[in-house]
CSV table of C-alpha atoms and ligand atoms in Angstrom, one decimal:
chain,number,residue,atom,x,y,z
R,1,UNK,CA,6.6,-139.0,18.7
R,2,UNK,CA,4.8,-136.5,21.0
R,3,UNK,CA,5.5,-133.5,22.4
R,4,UNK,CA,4.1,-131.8,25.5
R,5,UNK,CA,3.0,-128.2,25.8
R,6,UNK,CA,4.9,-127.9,28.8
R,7,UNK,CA,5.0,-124.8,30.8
R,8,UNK,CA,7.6,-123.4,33.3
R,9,UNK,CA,6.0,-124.8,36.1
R,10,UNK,CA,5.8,-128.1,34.9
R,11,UNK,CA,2.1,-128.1,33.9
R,12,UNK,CA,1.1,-130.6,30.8
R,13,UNK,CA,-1.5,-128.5,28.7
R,14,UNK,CA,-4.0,-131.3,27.6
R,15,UNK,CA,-7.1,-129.2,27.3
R,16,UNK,CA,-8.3,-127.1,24.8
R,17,UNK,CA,-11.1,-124.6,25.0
R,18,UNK,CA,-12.1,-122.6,21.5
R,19,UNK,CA,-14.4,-120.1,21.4
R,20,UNK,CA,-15.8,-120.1,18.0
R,21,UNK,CA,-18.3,-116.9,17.6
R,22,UNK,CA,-17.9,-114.0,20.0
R,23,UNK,CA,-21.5,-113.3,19.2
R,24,UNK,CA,-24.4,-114.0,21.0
R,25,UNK,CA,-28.4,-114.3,21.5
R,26,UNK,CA,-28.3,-113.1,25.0
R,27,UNK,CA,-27.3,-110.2,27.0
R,28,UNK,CA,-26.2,-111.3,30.8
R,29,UNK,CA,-25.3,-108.7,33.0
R,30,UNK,CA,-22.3,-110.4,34.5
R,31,UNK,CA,-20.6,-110.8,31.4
R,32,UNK,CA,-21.9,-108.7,28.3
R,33,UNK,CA,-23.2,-105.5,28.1
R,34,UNK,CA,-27.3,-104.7,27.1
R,35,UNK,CA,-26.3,-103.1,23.7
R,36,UNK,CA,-23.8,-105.9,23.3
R,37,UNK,CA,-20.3,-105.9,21.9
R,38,UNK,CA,-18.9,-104.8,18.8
R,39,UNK,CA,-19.0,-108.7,17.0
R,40,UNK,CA,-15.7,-109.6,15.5
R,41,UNK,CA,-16.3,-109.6,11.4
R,42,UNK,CA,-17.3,-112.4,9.8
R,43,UNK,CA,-13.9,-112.7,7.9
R,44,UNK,CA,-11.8,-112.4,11.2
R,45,UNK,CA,-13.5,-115.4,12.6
R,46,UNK,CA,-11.7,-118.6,12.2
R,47,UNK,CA,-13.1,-121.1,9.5
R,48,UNK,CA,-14.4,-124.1,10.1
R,49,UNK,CA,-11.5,-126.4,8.3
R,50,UNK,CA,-9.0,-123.5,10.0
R,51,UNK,CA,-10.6,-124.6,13.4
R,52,UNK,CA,-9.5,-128.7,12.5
R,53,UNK,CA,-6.3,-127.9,11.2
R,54,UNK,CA,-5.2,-126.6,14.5
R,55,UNK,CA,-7.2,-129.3,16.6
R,56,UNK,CA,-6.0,-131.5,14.6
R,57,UNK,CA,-2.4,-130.6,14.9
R,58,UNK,CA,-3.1,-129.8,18.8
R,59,UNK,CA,-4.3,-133.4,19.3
R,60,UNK,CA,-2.0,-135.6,17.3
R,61,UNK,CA,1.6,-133.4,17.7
R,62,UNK,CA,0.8,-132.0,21.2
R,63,UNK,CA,-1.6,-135.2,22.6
R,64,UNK,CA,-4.4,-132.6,23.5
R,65,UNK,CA,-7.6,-135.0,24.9
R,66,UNK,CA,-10.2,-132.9,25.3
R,67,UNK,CA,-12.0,-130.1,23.0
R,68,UNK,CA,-14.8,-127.5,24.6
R,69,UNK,CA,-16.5,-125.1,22.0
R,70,UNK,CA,-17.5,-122.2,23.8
R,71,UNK,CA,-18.3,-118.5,22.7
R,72,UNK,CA,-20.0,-116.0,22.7
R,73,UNK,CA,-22.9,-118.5,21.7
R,74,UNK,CA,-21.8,-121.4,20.1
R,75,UNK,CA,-25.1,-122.0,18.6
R,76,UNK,CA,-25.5,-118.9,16.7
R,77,UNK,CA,-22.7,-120.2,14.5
R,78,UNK,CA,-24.3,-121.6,11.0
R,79,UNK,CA,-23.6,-125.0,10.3
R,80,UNK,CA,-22.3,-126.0,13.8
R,81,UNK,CA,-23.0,-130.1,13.6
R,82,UNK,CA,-20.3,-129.8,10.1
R,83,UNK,CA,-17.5,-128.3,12.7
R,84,UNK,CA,-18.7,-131.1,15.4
R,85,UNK,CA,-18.6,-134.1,12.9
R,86,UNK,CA,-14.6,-132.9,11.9
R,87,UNK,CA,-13.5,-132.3,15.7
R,88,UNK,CA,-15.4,-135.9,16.5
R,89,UNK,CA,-12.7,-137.8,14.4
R,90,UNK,CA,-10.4,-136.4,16.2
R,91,UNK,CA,-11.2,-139.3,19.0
R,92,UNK,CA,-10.9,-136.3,22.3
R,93,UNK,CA,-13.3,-135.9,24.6
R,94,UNK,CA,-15.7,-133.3,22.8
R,95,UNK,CA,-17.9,-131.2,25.0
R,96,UNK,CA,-20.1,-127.2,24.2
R,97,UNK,CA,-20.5,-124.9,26.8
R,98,UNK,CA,-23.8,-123.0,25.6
R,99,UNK,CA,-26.8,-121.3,27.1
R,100,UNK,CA,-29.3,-123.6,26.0
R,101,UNK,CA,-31.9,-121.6,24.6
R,102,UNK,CA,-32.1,-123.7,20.9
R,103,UNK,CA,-30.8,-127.1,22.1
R,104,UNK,CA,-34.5,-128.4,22.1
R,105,UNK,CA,-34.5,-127.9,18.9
R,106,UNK,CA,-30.3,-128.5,17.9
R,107,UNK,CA,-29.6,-131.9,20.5
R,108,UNK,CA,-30.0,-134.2,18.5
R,109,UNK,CA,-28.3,-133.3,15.5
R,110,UNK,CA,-25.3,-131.8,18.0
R,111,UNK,CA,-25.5,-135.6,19.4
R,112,UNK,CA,-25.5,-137.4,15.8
R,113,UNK,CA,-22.4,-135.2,15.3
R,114,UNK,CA,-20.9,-136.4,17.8
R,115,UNK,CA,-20.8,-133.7,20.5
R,116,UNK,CA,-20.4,-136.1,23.8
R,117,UNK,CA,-21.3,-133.9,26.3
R,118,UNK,CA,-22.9,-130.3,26.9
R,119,UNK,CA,-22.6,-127.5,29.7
R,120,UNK,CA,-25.8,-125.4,29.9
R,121,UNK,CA,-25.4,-122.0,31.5
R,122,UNK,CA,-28.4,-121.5,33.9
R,123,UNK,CA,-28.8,-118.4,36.9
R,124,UNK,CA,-32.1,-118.2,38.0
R,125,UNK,CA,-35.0,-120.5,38.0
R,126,UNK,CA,-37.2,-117.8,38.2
R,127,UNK,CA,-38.7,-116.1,35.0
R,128,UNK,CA,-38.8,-112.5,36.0
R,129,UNK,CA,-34.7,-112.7,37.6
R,130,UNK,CA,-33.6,-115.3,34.4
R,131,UNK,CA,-35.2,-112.2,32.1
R,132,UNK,CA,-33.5,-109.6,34.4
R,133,UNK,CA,-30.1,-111.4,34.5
R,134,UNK,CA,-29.7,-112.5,30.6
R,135,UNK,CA,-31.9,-109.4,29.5
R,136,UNK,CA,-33.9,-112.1,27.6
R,137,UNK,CA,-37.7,-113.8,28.6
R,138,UNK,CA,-35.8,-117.2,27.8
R,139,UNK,CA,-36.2,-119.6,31.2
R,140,UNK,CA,-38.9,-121.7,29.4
R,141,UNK,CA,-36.9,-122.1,26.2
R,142,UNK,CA,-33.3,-123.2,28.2
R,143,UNK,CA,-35.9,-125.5,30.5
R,144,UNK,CA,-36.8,-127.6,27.9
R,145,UNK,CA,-33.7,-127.1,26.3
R,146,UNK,CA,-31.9,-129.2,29.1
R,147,UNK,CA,-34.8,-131.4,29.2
R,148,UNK,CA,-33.7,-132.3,25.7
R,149,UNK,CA,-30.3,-132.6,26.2
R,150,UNK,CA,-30.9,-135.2,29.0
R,151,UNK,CA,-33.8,-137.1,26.6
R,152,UNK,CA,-31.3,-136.9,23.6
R,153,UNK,CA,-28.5,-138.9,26.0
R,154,UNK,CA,-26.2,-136.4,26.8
R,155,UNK,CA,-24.6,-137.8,30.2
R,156,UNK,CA,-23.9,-136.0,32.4
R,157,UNK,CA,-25.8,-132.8,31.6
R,158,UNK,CA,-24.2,-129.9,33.4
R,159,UNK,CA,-25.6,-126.6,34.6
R,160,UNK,CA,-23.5,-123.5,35.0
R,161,UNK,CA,-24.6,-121.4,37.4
R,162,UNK,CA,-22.7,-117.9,38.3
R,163,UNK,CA,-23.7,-117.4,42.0
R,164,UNK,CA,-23.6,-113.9,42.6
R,165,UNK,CA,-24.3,-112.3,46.3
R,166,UNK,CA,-27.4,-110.6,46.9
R,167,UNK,CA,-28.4,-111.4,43.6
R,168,UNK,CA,-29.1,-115.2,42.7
R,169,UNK,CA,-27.4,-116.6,46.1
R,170,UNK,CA,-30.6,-117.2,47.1
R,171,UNK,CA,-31.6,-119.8,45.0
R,172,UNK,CA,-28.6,-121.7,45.7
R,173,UNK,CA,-30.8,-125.0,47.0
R,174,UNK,CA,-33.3,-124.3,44.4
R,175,UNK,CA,-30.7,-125.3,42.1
R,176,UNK,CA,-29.5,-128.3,44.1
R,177,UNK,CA,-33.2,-129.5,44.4
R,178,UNK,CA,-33.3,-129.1,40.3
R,179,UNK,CA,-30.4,-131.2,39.9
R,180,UNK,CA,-31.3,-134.1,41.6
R,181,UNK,CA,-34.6,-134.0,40.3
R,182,UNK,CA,-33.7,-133.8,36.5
R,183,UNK,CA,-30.6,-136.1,37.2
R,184,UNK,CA,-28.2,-133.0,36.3
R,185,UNK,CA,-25.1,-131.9,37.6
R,186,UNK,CA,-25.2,-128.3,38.6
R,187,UNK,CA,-21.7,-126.6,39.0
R,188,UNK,CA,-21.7,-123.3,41.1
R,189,UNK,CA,-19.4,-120.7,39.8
R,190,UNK,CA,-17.7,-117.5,41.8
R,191,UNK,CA,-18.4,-114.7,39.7
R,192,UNK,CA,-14.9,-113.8,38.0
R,193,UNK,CA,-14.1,-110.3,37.0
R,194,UNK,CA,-14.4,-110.6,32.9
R,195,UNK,CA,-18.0,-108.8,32.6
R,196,UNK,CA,-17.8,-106.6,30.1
R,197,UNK,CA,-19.5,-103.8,32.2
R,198,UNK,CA,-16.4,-103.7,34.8
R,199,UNK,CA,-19.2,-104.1,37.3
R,200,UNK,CA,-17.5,-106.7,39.2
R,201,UNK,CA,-16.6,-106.7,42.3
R,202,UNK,CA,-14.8,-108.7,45.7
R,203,UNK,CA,-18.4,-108.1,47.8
R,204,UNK,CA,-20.6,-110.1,44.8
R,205,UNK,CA,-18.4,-113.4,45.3
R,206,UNK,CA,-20.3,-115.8,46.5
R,207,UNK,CA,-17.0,-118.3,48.1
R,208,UNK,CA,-17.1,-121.9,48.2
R,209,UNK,CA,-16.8,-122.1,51.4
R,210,UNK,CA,-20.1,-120.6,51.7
R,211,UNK,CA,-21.9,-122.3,48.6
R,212,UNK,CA,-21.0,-125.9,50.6
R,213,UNK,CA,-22.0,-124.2,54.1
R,214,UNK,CA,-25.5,-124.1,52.3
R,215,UNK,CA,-25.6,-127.5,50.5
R,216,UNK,CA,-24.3,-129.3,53.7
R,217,UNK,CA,-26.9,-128.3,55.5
R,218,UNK,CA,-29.4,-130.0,53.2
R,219,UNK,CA,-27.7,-132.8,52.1
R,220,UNK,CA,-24.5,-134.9,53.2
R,221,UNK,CA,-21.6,-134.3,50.8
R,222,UNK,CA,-18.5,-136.7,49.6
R,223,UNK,CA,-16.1,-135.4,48.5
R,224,UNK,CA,-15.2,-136.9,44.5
R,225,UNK,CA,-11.3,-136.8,43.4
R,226,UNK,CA,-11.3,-134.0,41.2
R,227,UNK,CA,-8.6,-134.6,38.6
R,228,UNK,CA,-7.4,-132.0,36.6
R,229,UNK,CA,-11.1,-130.6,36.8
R,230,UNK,CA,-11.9,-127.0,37.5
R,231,UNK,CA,-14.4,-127.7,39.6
R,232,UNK,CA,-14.0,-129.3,43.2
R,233,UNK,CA,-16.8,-131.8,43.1
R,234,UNK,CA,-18.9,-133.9,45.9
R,235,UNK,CA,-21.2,-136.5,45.4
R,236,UNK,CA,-24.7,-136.7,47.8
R,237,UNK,CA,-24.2,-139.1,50.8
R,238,UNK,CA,-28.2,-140.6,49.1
R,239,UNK,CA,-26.9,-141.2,45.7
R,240,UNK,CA,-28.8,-138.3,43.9
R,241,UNK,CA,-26.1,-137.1,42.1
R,242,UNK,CA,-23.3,-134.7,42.4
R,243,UNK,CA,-22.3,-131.2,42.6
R,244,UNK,CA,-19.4,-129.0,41.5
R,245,UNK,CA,-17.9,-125.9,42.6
R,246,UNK,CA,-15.6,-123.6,40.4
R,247,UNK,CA,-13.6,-121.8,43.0
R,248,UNK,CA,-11.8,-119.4,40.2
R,249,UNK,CA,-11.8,-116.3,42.8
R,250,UNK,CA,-11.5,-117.8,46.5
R,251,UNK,CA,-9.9,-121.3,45.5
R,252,UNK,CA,-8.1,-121.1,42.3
R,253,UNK,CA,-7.1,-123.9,40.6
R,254,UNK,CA,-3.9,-122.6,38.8
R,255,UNK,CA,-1.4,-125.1,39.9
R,256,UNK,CA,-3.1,-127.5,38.0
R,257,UNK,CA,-4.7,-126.1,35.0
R,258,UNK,CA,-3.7,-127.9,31.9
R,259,UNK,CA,-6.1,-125.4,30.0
R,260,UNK,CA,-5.3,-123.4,26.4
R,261,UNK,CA,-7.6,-121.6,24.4
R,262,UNK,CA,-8.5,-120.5,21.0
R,263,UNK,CA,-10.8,-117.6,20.2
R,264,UNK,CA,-12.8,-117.0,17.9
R,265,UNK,CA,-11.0,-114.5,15.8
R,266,UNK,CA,-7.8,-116.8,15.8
R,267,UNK,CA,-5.9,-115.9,18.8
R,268,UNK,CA,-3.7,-118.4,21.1
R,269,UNK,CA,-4.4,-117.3,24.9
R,270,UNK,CA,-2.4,-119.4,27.5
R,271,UNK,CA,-4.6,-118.4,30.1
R,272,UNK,CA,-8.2,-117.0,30.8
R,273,UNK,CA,-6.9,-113.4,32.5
R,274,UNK,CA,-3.9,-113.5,30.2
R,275,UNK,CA,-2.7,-110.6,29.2
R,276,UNK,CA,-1.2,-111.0,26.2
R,277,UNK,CA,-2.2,-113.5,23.4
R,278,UNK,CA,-0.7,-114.9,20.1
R,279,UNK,CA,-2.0,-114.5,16.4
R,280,UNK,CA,-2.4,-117.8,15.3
R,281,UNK,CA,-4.7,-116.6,12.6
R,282,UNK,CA,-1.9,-114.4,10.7
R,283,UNK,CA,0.0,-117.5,10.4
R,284,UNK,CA,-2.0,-119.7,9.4
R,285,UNK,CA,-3.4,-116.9,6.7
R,286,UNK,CA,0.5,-116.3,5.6
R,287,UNK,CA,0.7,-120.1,4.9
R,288,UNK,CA,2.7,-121.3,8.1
R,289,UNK,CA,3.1,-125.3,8.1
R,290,UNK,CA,2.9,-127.0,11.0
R,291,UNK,CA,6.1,-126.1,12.7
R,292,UNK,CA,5.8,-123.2,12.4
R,293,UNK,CA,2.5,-123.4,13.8
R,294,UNK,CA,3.7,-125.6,16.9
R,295,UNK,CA,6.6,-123.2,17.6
R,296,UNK,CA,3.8,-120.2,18.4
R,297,UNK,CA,1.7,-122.8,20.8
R,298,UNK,CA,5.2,-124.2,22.4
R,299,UNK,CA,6.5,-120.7,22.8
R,300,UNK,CA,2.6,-119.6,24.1
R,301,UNK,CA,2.5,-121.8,26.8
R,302,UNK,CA,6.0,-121.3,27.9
R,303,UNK,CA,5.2,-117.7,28.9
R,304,UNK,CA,2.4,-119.2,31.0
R,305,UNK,CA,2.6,-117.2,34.6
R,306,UNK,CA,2.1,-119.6,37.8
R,307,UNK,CA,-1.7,-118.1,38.4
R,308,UNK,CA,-3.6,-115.2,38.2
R,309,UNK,CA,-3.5,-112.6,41.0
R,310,UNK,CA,-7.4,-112.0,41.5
R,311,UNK,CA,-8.5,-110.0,44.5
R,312,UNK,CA,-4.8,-108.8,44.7
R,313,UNK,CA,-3.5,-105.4,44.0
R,314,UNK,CA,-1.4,-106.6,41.8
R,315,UNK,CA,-4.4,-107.9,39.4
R,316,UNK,CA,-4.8,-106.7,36.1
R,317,UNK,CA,-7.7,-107.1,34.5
R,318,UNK,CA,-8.0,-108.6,30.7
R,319,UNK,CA,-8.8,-105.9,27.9
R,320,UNK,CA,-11.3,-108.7,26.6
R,321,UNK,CA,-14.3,-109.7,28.7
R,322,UNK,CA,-15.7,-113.3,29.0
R,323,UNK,CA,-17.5,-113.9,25.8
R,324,UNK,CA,-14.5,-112.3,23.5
R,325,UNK,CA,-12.2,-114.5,25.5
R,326,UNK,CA,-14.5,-118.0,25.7
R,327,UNK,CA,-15.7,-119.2,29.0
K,401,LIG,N1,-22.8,-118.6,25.8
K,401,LIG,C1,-22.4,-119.8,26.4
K,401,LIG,C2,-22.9,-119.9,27.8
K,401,LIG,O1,-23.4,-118.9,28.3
K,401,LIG,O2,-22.9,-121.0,28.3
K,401,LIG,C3,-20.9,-120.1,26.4
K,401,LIG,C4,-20.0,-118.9,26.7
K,401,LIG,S1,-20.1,-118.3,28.3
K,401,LIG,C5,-19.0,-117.0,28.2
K,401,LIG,C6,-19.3,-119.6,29.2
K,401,LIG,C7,-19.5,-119.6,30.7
K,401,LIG,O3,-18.9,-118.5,31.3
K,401,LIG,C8,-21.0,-119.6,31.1
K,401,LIG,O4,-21.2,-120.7,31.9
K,401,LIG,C9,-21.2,-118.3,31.8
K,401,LIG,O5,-22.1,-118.5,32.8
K,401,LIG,C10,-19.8,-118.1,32.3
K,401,LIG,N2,-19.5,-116.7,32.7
K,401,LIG,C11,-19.7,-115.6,31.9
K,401,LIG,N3,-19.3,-114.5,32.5
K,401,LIG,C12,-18.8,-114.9,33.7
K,401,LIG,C13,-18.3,-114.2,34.9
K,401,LIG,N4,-18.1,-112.8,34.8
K,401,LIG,N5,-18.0,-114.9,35.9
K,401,LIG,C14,-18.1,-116.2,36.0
K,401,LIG,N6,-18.6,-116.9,34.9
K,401,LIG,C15,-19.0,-116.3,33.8
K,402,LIG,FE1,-24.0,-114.9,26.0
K,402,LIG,FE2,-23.0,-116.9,27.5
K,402,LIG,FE3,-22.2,-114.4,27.9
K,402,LIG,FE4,-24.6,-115.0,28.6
K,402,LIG,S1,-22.7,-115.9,29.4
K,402,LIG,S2,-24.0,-113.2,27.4
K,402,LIG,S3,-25.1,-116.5,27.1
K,402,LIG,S4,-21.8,-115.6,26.1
């Protein structure tokens, strides 16, 4: 029989987010600093038949349905279509969160593997801000890169794009125009404070409120039930598609998050601005069996608090920034 990863609160965990490299090819300002970070050793990392042990147990003991690999970069990782082919038998809902820039070349295989969908991360459409932003001349590599994705069959093909004031907010129908064009769904996302730098701050949010104030002048909007989704969504009153919003700062989606995570270097988190995480890699490296594996996710997401307290004095920001962590 089942069991749930219940929490306190009565939240279901059903989602499970791993972040399987904390390295990565780029350098955005809003979430790694320009040297980089100090990458977690190769031996720290999480193996690949480590990675469907605890899947595997997560899915068939716990009924987990979905599985997002995340990073750092997933890409960089060698051999990334073997760890996709063992997570696909696994029958979830297998998606990658990635920034795009060596999917034209890596779709296909990702697809044959059985990756089902893909998340491209994408702030500017313009070449001199994209360099500025990601501290990389990559906009024409990532363009084709989605172009691929969406030739290859990925459906839908989402674009994450961190709107930040005075910075990218501009572009904000740029990106709407884009997605109806290349038949993509682009997700706007507040700017959260995990960047590496500490540069964050309150006045760079760019609030739902106002991202759909701009949209709605453009277009009509529906709004689309959004499940346990993190993004509120709305469909265009024409037919062209859809849009999402991830409200993490101004609208947070706590009370129903059914999210846990793995990162890279084996550590259970609960919660993306958890505090506190659990070593899942010690026991699985001290030959744990599976109960003793469950106990450590049961007991994990237990301590789960009600919601973070962003924008609150009472906030406390995570020792790990977003690509340690795994957006
Ligand atoms: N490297 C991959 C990528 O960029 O898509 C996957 C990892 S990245 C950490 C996952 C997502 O987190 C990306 O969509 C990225 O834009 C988002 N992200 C990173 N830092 C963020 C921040 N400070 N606030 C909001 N989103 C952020
Ligand atoms: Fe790398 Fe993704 Fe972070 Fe950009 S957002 S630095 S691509 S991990």
């Amino acid at each position: 029989m089942k069991h749930q990863l219940l929490d306190t609160y009565g939240r279901v965990h059903k989602d499970l987010r791993i972040s399987i490299t904390d390295r990565c090819n780029f350098r955005c300002s809003y979430c790694m600093p320009e040297d980089g970070l100090e990458w977690t050793p190769r031996e720290e990392l999480l193996t690949y038949e480590e990675i469907e042990r605890l899947s595997s147990l997560l899915v068939t003991r716990f009924g987990v349905e979905s599985i997002r690999l995340t990073g750092g970069e997933p890409t960089v990782r060698a051999n990334l279509s073997d760890l996709i082919a063992r997570l696909a038998k696994l029958n979830v809902d297998l998606s990658m969160t990635t920034n795009g820039a060596t999917l034209s070349l890596a779709a296909n295989r990702l697809k044959e593997a059985g990756l089902q969908r893909i998340n491209i991360s994408l702030d500017s459409l313009q070449r001199k801000r994209f360099a500025e932003l990601t501290r990389r001349d990559n906009l024409e590599q990532v363009l084709e890169g989605i172009s691929t994705a969406t030739q290859v069959g990925f459906d839908p093909v989402k674009i994450n794009m961190v709107v930040m004031k005075g910075i990218n907010d501009d572009e904000i129908l740029d990106f709407v125009e884009f997605g109806r064009r290349e038949k993509v769904v682009v997700r706007f996302i507040e700017f959260m404070p995990l960047d590496a730098d500490e540069a964050w701050d309150q006045k760079r949010v760019m609030p739902l409120s106002e991202i759909l104030e701009i949209i709605s002048k453009a277009h009509g909007l529906i709004p689309v039930e959004r499940g346990n989704s993190p993004a509120a969504r709305w469909r265009y009153e024409d037919g062209a598609g859809e849009i999402g919003v991830i409200a993490t700062v101004s609208d947070a989606f706590c009370d129903s998050c059914d999210r846990i995570r793995l990162t890279a270097d084996g550590k259970f988190r609960n919660c993306l601005f958890a505090l506190k995480d659990y070593d899942v890699r010690e026991l699985l490296r001290n030959g744990a069996d599976d109960d003793q594996i469950s106990n450590l996710f049961v007991h994990g997401v237990k301590e789960k608090w009600a919601g973070h307290q962003i924008g609150k004095s009472v906030f406390i920001r995570p020792s790990k920034s977003m690509s340690q962590i795994g957006g």
